[in-house]
Steps between C-alpha positions, in 0.01 A plus 500: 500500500720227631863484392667200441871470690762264366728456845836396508357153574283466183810621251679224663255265427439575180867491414496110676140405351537629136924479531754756388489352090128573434494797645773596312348404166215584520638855566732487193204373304265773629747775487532423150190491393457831691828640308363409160157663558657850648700460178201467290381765654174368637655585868630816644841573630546546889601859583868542633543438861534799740606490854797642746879462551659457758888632543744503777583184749153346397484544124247350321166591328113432525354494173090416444408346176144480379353335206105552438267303256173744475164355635755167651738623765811651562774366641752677704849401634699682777831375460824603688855435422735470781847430415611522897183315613659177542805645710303737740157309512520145423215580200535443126664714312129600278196513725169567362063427540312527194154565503187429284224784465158492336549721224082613536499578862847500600459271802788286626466113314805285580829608669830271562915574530619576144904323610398175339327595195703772391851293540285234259347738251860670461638107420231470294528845305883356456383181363230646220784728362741198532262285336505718211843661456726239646618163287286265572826250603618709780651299757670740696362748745704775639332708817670810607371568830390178760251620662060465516484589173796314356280154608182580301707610221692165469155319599299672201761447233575159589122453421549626097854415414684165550752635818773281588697710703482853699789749506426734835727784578423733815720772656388351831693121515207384811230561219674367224601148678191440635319568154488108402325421807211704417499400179513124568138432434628560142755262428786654314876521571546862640875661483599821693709685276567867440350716230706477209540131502127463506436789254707298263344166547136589534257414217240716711575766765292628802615836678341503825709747725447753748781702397430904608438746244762604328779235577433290191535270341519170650650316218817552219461555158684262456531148324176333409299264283374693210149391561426599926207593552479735863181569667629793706264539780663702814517844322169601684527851604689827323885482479504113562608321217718146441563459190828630326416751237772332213275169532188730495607716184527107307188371627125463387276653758182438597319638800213356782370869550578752260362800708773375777785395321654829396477638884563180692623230219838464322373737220660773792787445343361507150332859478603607121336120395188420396312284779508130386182323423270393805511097605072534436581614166758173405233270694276643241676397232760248633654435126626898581727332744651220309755729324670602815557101601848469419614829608519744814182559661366660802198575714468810668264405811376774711205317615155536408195527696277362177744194589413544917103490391566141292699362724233596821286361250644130528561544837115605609410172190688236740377664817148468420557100333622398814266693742790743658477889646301622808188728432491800678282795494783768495336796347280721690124441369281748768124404561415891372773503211393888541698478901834371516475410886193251467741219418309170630687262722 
């Protein structure tokens, strides 16, 4: 069987060919959709990730997520998070292939680097919860954390709510001053401020941090506009959270995965509270949502391989309309499937 290979090369192209705004919609639009029908229950939750941490001078972990649709495929991302990769190696901070499967035989269909489509499906996760929770005026978007992840989370949401300007707060001043560069493409008047003056002014709220476990949180509890919304997004292994439990305790919760969220999400901090609903249960029913509008909301994002199968989805849909990926026969198919050395040339 041959396996198709998106390169480095081909993701670029389809990033110039089909540009950064389609892609992006149609993976709000089709994560959506996806959302509703999980929370309908015609789809099956992913299984929580498993994987390795790493302590010491190189910390870190290596999680694998899979995500199967039975008789279809299964999709399965190996995804590491580096915090010190970009001071020792030069290399994002998340690395990461994801792979396609046939779910009959199990052989190898598509494989391609998961960087780019997991830094947009996380935007995107942010922007479906946004859609729904946040007012649909907001204006003011405050990051906490300016790096990857902070410029798909400011590109999704200024693709659902009417963004004039971005608040962006980083411990590290190099990331946080050259944040409006890389976000240029969009438009808006970016400010480098510190935490508490953007909690207080946002109208929506992205943490994207790679604070270590335990040395939460990454913002006050302090002032703030009764109705932010956060979509808190770094708190992706155990002990790492960002969020300040007073603004947790006044919040409505909902959560991406809610077979992660109590082990890697914000709901650590949370463990004598029942788990808030799941964002596939208010895309279900988006009128569920409306009553949280006006007041404090948050997402819980953990990351979910159901979302990692959509998203390679799209990105295998654009690959194929525009002709992109190498074929290559990388699984082993013997002349006597009965010997495993008669492997033809």
């Amino acid at each position: 069987m041959q396996t198709k290979i998106l390169r480095q090369r081909d993701i670029k192209q389809i990033l110039s060919v089909v540009g950064r705004d389609a892609i992006m919609d149609r993976l709000i639009d089709d994560l959506h959709n996806g959302f509703a029908a999980l929370g309908r229950g015609e789809l099956a939750e992913a299984p929580p990730r498993s994987g390795f941490a790493r302590g010491g001078e190189v910390p870190g972990v290596i999680e694998f997520m899979p995500y199967r649709v039975p008789g279809v495929a299964v999709t399965m991302k190996t995804i590491s998070y580096s915090p010190h990769n970009y001071r020792r190696f030069r290399l994002p901070t998340v690395v990461g292939t994801v792979s396609r499967l046939d779910d009959d035989s199990g052989s190898l269909i598509a494989f391609a680097d998961a960087a780019v489509i997991t830094a947009m499906r996380t935007g995107a996760v942010s922007a479906i919860a946004s859609r729904l929770l946040a007012r649909p005026d907001s204006a003011t978007l405050a990051l906490i954390g300016a790096g990857a992840q902070a410029v798909t989370q400011a590109h999704a949401l200024s693709r659902v709510l009417p963004i004039e300007r971005i608040l962006v707060s980083d411990t590290d001043p190099d990331h946080a001053e050259s944040f409006a560069g890389r976000v240029a493409f969009l438009g808006l008047t970016v400010d480098v401020t510190g935490p508490a003056a953007a909690v207080a002014a946002a109208d929506v709220l992205s943490t994207v941090t790679s604070v270590p476990a335990g040395e939460g949180p990454v913002l006050p509890a302090g002032p703030r506009l009764p109705h932010l919304h956060v979509n808190a997004t770094g708190a992706d292994e155990p002990g790492k959270t960002e969020l300040p439990r007073p603004l947790l305790d006044d919040a409505f919760i909902c959560v991406d995965h809610p077979g992660q969220a109590r082990a890697e999400g914000e709901f650590q901090q949370l463990p004598d509270r029942d788990l808030g609903p799941s964002l596939a249960s208010l895309c279900a029913a988006p009128s569920s949502a409306t009553a949280h509008v006006d007041s404090l909301s948050v997402l819980d994002s953990t990351g979910s391989a159901f979302a990692d199968h959509i998203a390679f989805d799209v990105l295998l849909g654009f690959a194929d309309e525009l002709g992109l990926g190498r074929k290559a026969a990388i699984g082993a198919a013997p002349e006597d499937v009965l010997d495993p050395y008669s492997l033809p040339w």
